[in-house]
Short mmCIF file of C-alpha atoms in Angstrom, two decimals:
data_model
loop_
_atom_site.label_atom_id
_atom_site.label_comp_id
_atom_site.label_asym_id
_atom_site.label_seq_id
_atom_site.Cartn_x
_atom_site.Cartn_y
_atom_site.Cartn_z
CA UNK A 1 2.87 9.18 87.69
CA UNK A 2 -0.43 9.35 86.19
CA UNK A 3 -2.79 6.41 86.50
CA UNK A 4 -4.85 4.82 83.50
CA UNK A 5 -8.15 4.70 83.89
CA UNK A 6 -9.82 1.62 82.59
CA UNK A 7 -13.88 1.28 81.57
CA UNK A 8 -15.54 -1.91 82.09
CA UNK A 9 -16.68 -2.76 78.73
CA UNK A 10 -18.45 -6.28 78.86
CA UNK A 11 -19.37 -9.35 81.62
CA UNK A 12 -19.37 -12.87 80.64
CA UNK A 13 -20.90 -15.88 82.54
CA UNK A 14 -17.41 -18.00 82.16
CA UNK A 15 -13.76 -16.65 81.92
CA UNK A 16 -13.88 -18.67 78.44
CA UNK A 17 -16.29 -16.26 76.79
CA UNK A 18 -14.56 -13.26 77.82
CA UNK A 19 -11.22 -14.64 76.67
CA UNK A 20 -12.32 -15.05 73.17
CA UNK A 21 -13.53 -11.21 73.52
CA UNK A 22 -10.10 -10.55 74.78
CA UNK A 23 -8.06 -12.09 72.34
CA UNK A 24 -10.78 -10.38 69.73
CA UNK A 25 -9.96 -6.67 70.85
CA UNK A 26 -5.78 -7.83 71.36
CA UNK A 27 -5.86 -8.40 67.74
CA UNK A 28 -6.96 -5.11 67.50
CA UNK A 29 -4.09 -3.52 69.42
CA UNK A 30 -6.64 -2.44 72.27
CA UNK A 31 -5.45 -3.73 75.91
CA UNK A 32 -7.76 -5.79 77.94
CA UNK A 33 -8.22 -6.21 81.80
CA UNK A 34 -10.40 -9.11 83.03
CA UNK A 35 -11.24 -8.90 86.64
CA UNK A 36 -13.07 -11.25 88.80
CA UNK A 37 -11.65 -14.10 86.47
CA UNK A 38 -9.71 -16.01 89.37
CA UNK A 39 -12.70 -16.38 91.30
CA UNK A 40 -14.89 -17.82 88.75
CA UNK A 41 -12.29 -20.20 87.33
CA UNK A 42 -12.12 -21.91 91.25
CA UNK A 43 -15.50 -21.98 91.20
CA UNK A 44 -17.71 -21.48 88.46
CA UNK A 45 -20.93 -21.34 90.35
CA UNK A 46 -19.77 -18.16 91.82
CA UNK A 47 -20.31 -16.35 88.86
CA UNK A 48 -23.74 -14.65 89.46
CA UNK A 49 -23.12 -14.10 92.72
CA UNK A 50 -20.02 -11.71 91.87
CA UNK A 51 -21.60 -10.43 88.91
CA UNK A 52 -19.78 -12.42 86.55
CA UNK A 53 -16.36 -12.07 83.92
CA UNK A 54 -15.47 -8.18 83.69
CA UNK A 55 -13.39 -7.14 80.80
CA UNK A 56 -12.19 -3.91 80.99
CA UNK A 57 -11.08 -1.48 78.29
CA UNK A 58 -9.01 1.82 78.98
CA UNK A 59 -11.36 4.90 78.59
CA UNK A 60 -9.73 6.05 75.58
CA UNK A 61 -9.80 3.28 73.94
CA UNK A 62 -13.59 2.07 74.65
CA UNK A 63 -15.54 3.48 71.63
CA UNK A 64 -12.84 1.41 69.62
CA UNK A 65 -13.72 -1.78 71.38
CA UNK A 66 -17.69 -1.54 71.34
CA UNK A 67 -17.25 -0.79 67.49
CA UNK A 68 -15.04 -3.99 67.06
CA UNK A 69 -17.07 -6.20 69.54
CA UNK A 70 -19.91 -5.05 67.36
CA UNK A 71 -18.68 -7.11 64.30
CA UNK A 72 -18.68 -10.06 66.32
CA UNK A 73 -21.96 -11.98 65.63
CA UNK A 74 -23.70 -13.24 68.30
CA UNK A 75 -25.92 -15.65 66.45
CA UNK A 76 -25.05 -19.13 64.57
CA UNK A 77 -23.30 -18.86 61.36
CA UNK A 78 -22.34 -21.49 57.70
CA UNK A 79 -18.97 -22.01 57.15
CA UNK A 80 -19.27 -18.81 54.96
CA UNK A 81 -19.72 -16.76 58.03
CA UNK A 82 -23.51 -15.49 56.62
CA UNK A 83 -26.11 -16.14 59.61
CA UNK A 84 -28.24 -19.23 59.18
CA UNK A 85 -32.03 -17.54 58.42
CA UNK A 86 -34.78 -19.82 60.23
CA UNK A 87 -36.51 -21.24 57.37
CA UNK A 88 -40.13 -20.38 58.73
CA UNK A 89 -39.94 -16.71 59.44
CA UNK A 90 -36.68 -15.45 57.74
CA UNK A 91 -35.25 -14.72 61.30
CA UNK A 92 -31.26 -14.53 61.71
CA UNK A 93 -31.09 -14.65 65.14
CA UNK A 94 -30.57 -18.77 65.64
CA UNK A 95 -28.69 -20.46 68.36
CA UNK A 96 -27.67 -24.10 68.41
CA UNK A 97 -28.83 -25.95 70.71
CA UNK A 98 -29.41 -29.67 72.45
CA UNK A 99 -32.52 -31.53 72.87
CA UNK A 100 -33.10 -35.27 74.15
CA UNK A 101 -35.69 -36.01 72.02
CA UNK A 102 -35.93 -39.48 71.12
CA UNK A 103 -34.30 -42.56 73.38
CA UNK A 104 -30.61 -42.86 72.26
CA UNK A 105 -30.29 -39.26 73.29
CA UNK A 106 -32.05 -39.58 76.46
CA UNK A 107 -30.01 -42.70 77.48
CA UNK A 108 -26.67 -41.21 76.46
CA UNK A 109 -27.70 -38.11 78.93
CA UNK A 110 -29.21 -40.88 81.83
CA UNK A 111 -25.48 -42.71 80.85
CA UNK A 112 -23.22 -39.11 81.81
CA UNK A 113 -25.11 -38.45 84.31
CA UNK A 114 -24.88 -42.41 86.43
CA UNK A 115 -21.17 -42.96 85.48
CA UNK A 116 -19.41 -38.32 85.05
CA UNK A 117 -18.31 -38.86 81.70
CA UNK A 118 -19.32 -36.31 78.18
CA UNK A 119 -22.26 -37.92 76.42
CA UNK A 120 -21.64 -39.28 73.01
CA UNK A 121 -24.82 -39.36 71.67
CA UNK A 122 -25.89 -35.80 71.34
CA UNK A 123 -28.06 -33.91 68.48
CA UNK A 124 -27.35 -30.27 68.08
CA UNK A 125 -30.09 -28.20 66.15
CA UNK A 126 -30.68 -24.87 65.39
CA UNK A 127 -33.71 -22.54 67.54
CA UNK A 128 -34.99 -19.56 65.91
CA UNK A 129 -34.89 -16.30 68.29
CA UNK A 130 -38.54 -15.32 67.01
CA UNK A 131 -40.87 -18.35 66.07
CA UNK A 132 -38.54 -21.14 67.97
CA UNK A 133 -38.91 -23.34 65.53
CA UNK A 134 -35.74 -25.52 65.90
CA UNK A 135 -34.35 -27.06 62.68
CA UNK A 136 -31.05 -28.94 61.77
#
């Protein structure tokens, strides 16, 4: 019996990222392996210290998968799907992100943090990649 060989393709920080990957390339009709998932799901502080998520592709298959994981965009996107441009330099490569910026944020975070329960008073914005300008 001849054994597949599999070719680790991507690592994520949380089993959550790579499953979205997974169920990406499944679509696809490529089969996925995720190793070290266990592990970081019982403890997600773990994850650096075993080098994080691995999804694994079989060999043959692995130019496939790095050609559809390369239509996955990696930056924010409009309900359009067409990357939000920063509107300083014309960069598309913006995350969202939190700040605690003013004093309802800042006592919503000081409120989680005294009594373990998801703030509720939380602005997301958009950073630019290049001139970090952040931006709603």
């Amino acid at each position: 019996m001849e054994q597949e060989k599999f070719t680790l393709l991507r690592r994520f920080q949380y089993t959550s990222e790579a499953i979205i990957f997974q169920g990406k390339l499944e679509s696809r009709g490529i089969e996925v392996f995720l190793r070290d998932n266990n592990i970081i799901d019982s403890n997600p502080l773990y994850s650096n210290a075993v080098g994080g998520v691995k999804l694994f592709v079989k060999t043959e298959d692995y130019k496939r998968a790095e050609e559809v994981l390369g239509e996955v965009s990696l930056f924010a996107v409009d309900d359009e799907n067409q990357p939000i441009v920063c509107p300083k330099c014309g960069n598309e490569q913006i995350d969202m992100v939190t700040s605690i910026k003013d004093w309802k944020s800042f006592m919503s975070f000081a409120f989680f943090i005294l009594f373990y329960i998801a703030p509720f008073s939380v602005k997301h914005k958009y950073k630019c990649g290049g001139c970090k300008l952040e931006f709603n």
